[in-house]
CSV table of C-alpha atoms in Angstrom, one decimal:
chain,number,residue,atom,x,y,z
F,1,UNK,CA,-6.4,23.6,-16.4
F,2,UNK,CA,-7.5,20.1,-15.8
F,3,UNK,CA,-6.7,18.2,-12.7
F,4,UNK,CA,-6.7,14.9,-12.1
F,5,UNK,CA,-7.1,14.2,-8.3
F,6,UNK,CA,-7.3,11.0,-6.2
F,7,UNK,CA,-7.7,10.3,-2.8
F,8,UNK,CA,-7.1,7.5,-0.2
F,9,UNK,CA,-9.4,8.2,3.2
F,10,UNK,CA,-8.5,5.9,6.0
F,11,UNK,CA,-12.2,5.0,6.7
F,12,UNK,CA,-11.7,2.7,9.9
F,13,UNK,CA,-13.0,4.8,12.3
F,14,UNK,CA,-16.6,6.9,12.2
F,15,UNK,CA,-14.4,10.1,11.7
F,16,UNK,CA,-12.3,8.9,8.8
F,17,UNK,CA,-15.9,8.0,7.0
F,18,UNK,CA,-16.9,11.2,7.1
F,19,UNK,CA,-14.0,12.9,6.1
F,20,UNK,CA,-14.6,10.3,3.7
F,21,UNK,CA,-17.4,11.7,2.5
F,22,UNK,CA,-16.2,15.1,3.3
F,23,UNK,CA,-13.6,15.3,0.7
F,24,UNK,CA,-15.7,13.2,-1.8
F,25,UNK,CA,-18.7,16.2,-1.6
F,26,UNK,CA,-16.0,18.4,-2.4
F,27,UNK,CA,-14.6,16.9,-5.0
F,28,UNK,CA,-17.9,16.8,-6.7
F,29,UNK,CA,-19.0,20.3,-6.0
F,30,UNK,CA,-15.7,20.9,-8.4
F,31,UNK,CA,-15.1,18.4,-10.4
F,32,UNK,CA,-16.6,15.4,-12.4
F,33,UNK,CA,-16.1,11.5,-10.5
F,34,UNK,CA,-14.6,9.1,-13.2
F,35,UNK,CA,-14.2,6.5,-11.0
F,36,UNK,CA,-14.7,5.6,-6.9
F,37,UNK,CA,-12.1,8.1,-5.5
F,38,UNK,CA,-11.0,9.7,-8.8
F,39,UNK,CA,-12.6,13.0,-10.0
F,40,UNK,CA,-11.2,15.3,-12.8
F,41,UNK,CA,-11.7,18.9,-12.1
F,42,UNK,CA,-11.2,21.8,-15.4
F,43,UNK,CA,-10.4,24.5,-13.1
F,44,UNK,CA,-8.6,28.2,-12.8
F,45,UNK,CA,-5.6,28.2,-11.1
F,46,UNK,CA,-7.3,30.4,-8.3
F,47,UNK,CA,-10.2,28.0,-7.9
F,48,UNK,CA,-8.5,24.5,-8.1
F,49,UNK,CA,-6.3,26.5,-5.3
F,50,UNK,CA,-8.9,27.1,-3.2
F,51,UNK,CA,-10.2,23.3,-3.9
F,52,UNK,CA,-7.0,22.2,-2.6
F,53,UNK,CA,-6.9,24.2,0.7
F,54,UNK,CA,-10.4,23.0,1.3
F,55,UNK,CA,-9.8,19.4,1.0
F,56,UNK,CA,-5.7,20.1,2.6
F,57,UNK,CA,-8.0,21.2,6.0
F,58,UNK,CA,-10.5,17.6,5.2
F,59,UNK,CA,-8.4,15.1,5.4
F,60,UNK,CA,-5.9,13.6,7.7
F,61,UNK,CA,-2.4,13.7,6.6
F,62,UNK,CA,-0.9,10.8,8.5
F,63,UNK,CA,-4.3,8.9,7.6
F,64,UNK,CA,-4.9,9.8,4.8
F,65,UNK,CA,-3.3,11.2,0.8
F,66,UNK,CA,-4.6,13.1,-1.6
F,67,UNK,CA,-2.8,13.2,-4.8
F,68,UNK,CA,-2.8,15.7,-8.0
F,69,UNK,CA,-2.0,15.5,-11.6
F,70,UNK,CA,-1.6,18.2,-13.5
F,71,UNK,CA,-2.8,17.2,-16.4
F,72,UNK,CA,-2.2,20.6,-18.6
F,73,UNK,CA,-4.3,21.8,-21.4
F,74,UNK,CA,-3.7,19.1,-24.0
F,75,UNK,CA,-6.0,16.7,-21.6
F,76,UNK,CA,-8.1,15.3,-23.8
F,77,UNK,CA,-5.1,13.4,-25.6
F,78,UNK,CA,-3.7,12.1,-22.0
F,79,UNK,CA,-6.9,10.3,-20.7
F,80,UNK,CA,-7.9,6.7,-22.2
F,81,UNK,CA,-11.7,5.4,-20.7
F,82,UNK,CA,-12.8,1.5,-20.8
F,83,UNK,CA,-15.4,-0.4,-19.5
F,84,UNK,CA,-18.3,0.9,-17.6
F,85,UNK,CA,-19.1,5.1,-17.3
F,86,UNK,CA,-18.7,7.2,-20.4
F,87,UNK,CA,-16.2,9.5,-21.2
F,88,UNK,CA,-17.7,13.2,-20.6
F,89,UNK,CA,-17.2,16.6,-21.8
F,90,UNK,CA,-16.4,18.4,-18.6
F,91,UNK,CA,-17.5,22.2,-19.8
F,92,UNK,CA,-21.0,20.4,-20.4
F,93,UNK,CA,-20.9,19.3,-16.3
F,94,UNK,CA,-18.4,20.7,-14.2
F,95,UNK,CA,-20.1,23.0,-11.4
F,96,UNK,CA,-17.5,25.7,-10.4
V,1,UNK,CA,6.7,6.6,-20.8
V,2,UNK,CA,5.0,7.4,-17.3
V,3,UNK,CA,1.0,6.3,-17.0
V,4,UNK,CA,-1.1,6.5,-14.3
V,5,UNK,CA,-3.6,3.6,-14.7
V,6,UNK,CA,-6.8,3.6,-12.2
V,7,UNK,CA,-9.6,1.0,-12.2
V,8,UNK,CA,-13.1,0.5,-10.1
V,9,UNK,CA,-13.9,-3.3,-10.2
V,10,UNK,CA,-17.2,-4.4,-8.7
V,11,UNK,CA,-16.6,-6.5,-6.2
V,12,UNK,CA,-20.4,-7.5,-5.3
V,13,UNK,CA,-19.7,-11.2,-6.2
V,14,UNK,CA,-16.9,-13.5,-6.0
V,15,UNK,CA,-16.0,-13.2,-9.3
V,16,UNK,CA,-15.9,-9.5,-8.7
V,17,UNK,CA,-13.1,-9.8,-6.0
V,18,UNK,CA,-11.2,-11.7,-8.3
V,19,UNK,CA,-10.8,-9.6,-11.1
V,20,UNK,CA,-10.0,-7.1,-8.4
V,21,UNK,CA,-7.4,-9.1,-7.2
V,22,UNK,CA,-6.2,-10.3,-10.9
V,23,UNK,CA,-6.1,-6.2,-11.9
V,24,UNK,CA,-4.2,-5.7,-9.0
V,25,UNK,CA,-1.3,-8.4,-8.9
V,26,UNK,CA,-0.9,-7.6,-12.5
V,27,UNK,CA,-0.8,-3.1,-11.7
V,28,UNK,CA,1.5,-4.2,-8.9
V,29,UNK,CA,4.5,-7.1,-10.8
V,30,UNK,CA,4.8,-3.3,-13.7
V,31,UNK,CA,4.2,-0.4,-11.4
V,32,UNK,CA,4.0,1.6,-8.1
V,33,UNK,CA,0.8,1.6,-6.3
V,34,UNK,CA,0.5,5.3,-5.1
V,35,UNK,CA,-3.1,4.6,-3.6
V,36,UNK,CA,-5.5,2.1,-3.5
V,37,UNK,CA,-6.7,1.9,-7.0
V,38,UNK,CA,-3.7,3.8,-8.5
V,39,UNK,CA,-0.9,2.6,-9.9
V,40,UNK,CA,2.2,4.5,-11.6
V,41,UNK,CA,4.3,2.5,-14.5
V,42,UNK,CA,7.1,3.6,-16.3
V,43,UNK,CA,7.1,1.5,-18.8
V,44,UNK,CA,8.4,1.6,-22.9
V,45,UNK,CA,5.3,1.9,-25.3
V,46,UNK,CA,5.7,-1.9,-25.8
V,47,UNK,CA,5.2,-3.2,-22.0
V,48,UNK,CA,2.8,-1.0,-21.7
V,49,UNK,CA,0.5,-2.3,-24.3
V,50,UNK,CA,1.3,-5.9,-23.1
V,51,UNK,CA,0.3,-4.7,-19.6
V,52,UNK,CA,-3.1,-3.1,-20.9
V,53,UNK,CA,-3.8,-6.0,-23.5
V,54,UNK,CA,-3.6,-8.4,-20.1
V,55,UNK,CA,-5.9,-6.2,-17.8
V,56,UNK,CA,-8.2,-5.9,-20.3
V,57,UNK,CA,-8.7,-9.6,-20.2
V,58,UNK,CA,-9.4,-9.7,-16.9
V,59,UNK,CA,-11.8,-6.7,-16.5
V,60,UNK,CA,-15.3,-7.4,-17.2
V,61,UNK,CA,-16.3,-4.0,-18.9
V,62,UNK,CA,-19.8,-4.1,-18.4
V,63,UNK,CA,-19.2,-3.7,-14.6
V,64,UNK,CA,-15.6,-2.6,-14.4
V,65,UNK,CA,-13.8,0.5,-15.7
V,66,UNK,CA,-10.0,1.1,-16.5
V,67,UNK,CA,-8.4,4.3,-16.7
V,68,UNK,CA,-4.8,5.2,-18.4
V,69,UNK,CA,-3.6,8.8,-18.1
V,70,UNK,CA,-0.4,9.2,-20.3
V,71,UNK,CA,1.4,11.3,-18.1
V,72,UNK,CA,4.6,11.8,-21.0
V,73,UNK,CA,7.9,12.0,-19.9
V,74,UNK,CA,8.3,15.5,-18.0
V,75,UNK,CA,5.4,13.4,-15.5
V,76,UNK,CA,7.7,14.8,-12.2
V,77,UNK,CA,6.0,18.1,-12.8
V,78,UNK,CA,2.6,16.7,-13.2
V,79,UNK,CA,2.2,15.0,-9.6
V,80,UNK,CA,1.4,16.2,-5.8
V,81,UNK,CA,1.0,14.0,-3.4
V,82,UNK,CA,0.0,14.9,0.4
V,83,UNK,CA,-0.4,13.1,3.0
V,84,UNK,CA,0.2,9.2,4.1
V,85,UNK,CA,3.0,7.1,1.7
V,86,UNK,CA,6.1,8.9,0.0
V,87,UNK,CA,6.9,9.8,-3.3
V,88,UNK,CA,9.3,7.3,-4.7
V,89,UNK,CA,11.7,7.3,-7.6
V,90,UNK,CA,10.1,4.7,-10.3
V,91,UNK,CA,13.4,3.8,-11.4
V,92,UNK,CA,14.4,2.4,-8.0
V,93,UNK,CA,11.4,0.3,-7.5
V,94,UNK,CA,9.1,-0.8,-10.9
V,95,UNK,CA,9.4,-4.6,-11.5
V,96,UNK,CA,9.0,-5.0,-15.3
């Protein structure tokens, strides 16, 4: 299933960068970055669960949000791309 | 319909940080920011194409990207959020 997930990190403090980057490394061992703090990530349930409790244990939840759209299997028709950074094909990139 | 519109928008010049504001004011007077660089409008296929039509005037899109995800209309099933800000109820708050 594909996932769309975005993230706010507080990064005022030294800490908040690094879960900064933290949750960021994740996201990219995972999924695909389509923009700053936006990644898309074609995932099993079981992994994108395990993705979840990994970032849930990251960030700081009265710092910081992490939000999750399910974006189902009919993705491709859902997403529209403009301006800079290509459209992908996610089997040809994602590392799960 | 329910769309989740993100953008990056260089802000390494001047001109940069005003598109950045431009996109913004304009996400912000038709939807709900949910994070920095995410907004959430619920808007009839007509406002949204006047709303997209505008922020693609103001993006420059060999430096800036925009991203529209159609979320359709069952979108309450589609989200998570965690962490810092509520939820909200669309209805309650969008300015169109």
């Amino acid at each position: 299933m594909m996932v769309l997930i975005s993230y706010d990190v507080s990064t005022i403090d030294k800490l908040g960068r690094t879960r900064l980057r933290k949750v960021a490394k994740e996201c990219q061992n995972h999924g695909q970055r389509v923009q700053n703090s936006v990644f898309e990530a074609d995932l099993d349930y079981s992994s994108f669960l395990k993705l979840k409790n990994r970032l849930l244990k990251i960030i700081d939840p009265e710092k910081d949000s992490l939000r999750f759209y399910y974006l189902g299997n009919n993705w491709g028709k859902r997403i529209e791309h403009i301006g800079i950074k290509q459209t992908y094909n996610p089997e040809g990139t994602i590392i799960v």
